[in-house]
PDB file of C-alpha atoms in Angstrom:
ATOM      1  CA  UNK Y   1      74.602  85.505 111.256  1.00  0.00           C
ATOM      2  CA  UNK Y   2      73.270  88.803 112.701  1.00  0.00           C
ATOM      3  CA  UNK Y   3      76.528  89.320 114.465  1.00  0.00           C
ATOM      4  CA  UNK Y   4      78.845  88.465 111.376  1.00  0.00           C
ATOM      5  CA  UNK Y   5      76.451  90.829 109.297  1.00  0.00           C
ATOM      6  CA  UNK Y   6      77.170  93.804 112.453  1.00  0.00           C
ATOM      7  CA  UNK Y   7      80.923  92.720 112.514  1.00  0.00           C
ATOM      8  CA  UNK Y   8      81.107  93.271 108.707  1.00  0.00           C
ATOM      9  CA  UNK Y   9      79.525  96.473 108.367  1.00  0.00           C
ATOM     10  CA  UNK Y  10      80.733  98.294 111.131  1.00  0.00           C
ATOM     11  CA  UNK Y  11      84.163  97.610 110.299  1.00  0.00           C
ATOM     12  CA  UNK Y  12      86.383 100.644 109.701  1.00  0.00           C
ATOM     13  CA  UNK Y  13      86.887  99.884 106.180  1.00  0.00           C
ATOM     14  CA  UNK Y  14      83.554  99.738 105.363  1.00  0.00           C
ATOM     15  CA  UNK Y  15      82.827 103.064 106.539  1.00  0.00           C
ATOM     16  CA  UNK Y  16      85.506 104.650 105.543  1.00  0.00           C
ATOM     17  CA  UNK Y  17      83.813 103.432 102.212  1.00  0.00           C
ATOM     18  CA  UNK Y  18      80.361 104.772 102.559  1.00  0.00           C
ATOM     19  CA  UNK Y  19      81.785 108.125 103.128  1.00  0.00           C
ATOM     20  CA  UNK Y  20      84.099 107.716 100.244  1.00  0.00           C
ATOM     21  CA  UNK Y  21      81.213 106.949  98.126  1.00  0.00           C
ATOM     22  CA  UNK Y  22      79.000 109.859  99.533  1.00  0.00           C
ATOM     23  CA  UNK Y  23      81.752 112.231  99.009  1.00  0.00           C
ATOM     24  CA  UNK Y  24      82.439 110.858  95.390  1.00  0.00           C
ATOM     25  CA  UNK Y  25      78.606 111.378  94.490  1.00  0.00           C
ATOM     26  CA  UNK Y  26      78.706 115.064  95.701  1.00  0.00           C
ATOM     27  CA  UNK Y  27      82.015 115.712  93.918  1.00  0.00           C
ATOM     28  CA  UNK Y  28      80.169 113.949  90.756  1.00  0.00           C
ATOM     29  CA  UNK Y  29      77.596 116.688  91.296  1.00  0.00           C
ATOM     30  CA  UNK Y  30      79.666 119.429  91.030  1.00  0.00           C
ATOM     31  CA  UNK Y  31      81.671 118.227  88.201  1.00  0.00           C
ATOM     32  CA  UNK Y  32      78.468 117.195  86.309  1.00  0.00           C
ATOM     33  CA  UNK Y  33      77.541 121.361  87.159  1.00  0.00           C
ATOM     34  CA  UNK Y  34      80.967 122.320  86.147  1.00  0.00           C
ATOM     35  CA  UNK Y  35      80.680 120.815  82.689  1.00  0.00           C
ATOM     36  CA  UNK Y  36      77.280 121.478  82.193  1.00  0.00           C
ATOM     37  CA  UNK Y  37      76.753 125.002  83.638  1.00  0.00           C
ATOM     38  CA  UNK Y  38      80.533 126.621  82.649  1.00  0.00           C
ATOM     39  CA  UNK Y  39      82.074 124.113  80.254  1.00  0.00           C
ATOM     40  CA  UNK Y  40      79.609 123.338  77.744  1.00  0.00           C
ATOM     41  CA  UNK Y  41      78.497 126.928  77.439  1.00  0.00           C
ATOM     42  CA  UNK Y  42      81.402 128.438  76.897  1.00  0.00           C
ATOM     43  CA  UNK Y  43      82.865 125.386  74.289  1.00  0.00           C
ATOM     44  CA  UNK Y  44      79.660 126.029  72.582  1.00  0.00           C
ATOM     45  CA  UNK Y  45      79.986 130.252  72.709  1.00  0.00           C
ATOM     46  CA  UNK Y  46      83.540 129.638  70.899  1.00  0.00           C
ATOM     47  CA  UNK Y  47      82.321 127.163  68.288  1.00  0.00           C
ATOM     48  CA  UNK Y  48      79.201 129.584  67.210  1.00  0.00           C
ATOM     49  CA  UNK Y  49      76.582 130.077  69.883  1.00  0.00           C
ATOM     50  CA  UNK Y  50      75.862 126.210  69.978  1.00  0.00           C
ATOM     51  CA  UNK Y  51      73.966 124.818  73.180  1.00  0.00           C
ATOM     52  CA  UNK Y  52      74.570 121.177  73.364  1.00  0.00           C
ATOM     53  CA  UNK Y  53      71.483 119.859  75.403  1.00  0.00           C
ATOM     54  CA  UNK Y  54      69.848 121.016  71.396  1.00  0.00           C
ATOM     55  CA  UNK Y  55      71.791 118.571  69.746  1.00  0.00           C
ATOM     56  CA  UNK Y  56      70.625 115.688  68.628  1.00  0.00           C
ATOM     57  CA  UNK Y  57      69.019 114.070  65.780  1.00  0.00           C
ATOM     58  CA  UNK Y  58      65.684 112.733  65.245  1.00  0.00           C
ATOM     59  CA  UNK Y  59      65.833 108.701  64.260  1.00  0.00           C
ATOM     60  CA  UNK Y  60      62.765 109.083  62.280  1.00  0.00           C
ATOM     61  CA  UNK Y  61      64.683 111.371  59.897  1.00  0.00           C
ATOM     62  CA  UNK Y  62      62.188 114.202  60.092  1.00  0.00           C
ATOM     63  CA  UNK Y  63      63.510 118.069  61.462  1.00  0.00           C
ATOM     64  CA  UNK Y  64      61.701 118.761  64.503  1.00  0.00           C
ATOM     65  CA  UNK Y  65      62.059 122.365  65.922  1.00  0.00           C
ATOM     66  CA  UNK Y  66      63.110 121.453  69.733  1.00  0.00           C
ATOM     67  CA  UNK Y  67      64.066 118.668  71.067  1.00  0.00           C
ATOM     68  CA  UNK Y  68      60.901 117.765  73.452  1.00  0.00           C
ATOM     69  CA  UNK Y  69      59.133 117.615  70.371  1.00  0.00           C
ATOM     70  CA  UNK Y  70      61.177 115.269  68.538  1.00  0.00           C
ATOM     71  CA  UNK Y  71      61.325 113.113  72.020  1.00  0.00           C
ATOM     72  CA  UNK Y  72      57.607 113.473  71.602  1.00  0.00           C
ATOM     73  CA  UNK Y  73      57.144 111.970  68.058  1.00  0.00           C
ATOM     74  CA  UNK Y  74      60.491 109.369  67.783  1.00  0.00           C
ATOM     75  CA  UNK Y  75      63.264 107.870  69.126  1.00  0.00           C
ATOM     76  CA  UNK Y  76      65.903 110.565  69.752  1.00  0.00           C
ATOM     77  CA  UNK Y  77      69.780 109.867  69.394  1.00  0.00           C
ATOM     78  CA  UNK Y  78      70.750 112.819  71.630  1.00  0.00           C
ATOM     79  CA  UNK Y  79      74.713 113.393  70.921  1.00  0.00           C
ATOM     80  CA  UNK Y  80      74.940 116.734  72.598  1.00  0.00           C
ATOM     81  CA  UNK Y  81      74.052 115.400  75.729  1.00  0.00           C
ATOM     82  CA  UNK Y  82      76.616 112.698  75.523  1.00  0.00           C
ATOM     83  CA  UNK Y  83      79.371 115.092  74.528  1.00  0.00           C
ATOM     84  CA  UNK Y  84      78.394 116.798  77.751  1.00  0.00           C
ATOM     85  CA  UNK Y  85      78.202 113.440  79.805  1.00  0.00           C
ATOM     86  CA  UNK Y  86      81.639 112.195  77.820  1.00  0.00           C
ATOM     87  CA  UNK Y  87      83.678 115.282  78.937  1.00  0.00           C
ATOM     88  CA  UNK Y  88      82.421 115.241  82.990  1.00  0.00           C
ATOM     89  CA  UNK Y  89      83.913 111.288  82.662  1.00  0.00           C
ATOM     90  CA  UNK Y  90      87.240 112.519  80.997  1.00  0.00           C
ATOM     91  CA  UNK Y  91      87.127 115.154  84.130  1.00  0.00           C
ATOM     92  CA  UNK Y  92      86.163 112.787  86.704  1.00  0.00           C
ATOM     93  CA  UNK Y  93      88.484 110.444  85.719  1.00  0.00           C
ATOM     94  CA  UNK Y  94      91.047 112.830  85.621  1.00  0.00           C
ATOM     95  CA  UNK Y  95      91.252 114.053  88.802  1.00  0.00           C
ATOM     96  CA  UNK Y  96      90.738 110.788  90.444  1.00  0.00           C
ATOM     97  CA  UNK Y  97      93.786 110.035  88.775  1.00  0.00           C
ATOM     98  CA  UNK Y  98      95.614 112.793  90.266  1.00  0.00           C
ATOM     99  CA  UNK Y  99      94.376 112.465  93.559  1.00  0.00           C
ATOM    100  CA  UNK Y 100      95.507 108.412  93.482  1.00  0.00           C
ATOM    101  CA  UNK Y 101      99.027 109.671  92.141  1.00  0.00           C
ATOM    102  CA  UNK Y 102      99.461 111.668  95.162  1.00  0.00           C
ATOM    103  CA  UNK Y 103      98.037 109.196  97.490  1.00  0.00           C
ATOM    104  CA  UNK Y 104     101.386 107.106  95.932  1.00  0.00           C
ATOM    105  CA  UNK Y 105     103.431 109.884  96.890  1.00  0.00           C
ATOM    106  CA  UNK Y 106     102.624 110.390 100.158  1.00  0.00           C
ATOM    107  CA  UNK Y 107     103.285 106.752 101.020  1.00  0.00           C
ATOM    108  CA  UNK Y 108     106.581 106.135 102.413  1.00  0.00           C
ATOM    109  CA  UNK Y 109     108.385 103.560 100.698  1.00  0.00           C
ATOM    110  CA  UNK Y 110     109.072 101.055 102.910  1.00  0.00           C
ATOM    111  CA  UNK Y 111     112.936  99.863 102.373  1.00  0.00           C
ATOM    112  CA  UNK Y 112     113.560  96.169 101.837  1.00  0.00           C
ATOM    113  CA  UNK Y 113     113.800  94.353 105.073  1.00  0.00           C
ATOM    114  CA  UNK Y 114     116.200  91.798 105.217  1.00  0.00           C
ATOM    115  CA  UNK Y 115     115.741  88.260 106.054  1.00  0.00           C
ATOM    116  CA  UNK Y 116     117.028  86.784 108.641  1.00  0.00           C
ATOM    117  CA  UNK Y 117     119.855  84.638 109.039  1.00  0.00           C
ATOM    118  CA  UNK Y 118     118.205  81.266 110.355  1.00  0.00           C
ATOM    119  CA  UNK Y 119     121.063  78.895 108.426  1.00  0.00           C
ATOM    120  CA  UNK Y 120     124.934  78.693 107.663  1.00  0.00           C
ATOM    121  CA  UNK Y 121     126.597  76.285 105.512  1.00  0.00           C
ATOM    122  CA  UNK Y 122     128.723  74.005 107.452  1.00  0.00           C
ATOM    123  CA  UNK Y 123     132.472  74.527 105.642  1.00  0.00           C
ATOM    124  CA  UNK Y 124     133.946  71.199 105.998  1.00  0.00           C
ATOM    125  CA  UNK Y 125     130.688  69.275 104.122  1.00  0.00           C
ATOM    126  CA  UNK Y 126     128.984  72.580 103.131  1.00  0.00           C
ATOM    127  CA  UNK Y 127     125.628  71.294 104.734  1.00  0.00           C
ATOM    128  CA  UNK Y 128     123.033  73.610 105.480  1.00  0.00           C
ATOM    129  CA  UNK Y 129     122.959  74.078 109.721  1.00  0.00           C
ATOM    130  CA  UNK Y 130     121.337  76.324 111.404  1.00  0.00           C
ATOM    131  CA  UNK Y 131     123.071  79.911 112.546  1.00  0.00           C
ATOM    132  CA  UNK Y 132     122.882  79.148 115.902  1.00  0.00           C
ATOM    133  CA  UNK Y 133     124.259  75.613 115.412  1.00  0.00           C
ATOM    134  CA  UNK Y 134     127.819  74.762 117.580  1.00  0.00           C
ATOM    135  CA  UNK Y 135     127.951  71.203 115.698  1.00  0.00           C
ATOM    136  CA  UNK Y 136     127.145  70.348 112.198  1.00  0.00           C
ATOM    137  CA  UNK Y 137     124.392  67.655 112.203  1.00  0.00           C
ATOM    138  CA  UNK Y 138     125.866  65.638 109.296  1.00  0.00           C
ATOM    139  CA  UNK Y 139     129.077  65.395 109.652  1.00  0.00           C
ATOM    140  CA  UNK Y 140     129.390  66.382 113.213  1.00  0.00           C
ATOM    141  CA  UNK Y 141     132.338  68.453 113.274  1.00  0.00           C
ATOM    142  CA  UNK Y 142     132.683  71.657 115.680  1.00  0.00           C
ATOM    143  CA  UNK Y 143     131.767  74.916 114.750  1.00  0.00           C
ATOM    144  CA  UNK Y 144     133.454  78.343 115.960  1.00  0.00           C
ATOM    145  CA  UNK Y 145     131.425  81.493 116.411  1.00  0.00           C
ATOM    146  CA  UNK Y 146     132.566  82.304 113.328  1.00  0.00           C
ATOM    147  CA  UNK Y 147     131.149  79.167 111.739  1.00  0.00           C
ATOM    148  CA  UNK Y 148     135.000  77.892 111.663  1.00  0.00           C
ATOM    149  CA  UNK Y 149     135.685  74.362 112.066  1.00  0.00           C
ATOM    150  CA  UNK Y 150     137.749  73.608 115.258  1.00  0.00           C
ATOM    151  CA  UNK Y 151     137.640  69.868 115.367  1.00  0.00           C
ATOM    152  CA  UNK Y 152     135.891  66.881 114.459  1.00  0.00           C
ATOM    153  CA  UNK Y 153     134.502  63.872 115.525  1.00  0.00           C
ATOM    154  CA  UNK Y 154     135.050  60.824 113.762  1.00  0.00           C
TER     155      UNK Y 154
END
C-alpha cells in the first residue's frame, strides 16, 4: 500500500498539479489585491467617494456608525465586501478562461488518421475477406492483387 501511495503521488501529473495549485493561490492573491487595492477604490472614487469594505447593513435594523461596531452588536449582511469578492471571481474566472483558450490553440490538431485496410469484399459473392486474402473463404474463388477474380474452384 505504501508503494501504491509513493507511485501515486510522485507521478508527474500529480505534481505538475501541486504546482498548478500553488501558482493558482498566488495568482488568487494578487487578483484578490488587484480588486481590492486598485479596483474597488477607484469604482468607488467614480460613483461618489464610496469605500466598499463600509457597506453593509446591520440585520438588527439599527444604524451603527462603522462597521466593527455593528459586527459587535448583530448579525451583519456585509454586501460591499461581496461586491468586492464577486468581481475578483468574474476576474479570476476570466482569465482562466483565456489562458485555457490559448492552451486550445496551441495544440496541434491532430488530422484524422485513417484506418486501415484489414478486409475486401470478395466480388464474385461480395463476402467480406481479408486484404491480404489470395482465395475467398466462402466461395473459394481466386483473387488477383487487385482483388480480381481469376478463377474458381467448384
Amino acid at each position: 500500500m505504501l508503494k501504491e501511495f509513493k507511485d501515486f503521488a510522485f507521478k508527474g501529473n500529480m505534481l505538475d498539479l501541486a504546482v498548478g495549485v500553488i501558482i493558482g493561490g498566488a495568482f488568487g492573491k494578487v487578483i484578490t489585491s488587484i480588486v481590492n487595492d486598485l479596483v474597488m477604490p477607484l469604482v468607488g472614487l467614480l460613483i461618489g467617494k464610496v469605500n466598499f469594505n463600509d457597506l453593509y447593513v446591520a440585520l438588527d435594523g439599527k444604524h451603527y456608525e462603522t462597521f466593527a461596531d455593528a459586527a459587535k452588536s448583530t448579525a451583519v449582511f456585509r454586501y460591499g465586501q461581496f461586491l468586492s469578492t464577486f468581481l475578483d471571481f468574474l476576474i479570476v474566472a476570466f482569465v482562466i478562461f483565456m489562458v485555457v483558450r490559448q492552451i486550445g490553440k496551441f495544440r496541434k490538431k491532430e488530422a484524422p488518421k485513417e484506418k486501415a485496410v484489414t478486409t475486401k469484399d470478395c466480388p464474385h459473392c461480395l463476402s467480406e475477406i481479408p486484404a491480404q486474402a489470395s482465395r475467398c473463404k466462402f466461395c473459394t474463388s481466386e483473387l488477383s492483387a487487385g482483388g480480381k477474380v481469376s478463377g474458381s474452384i467448384q
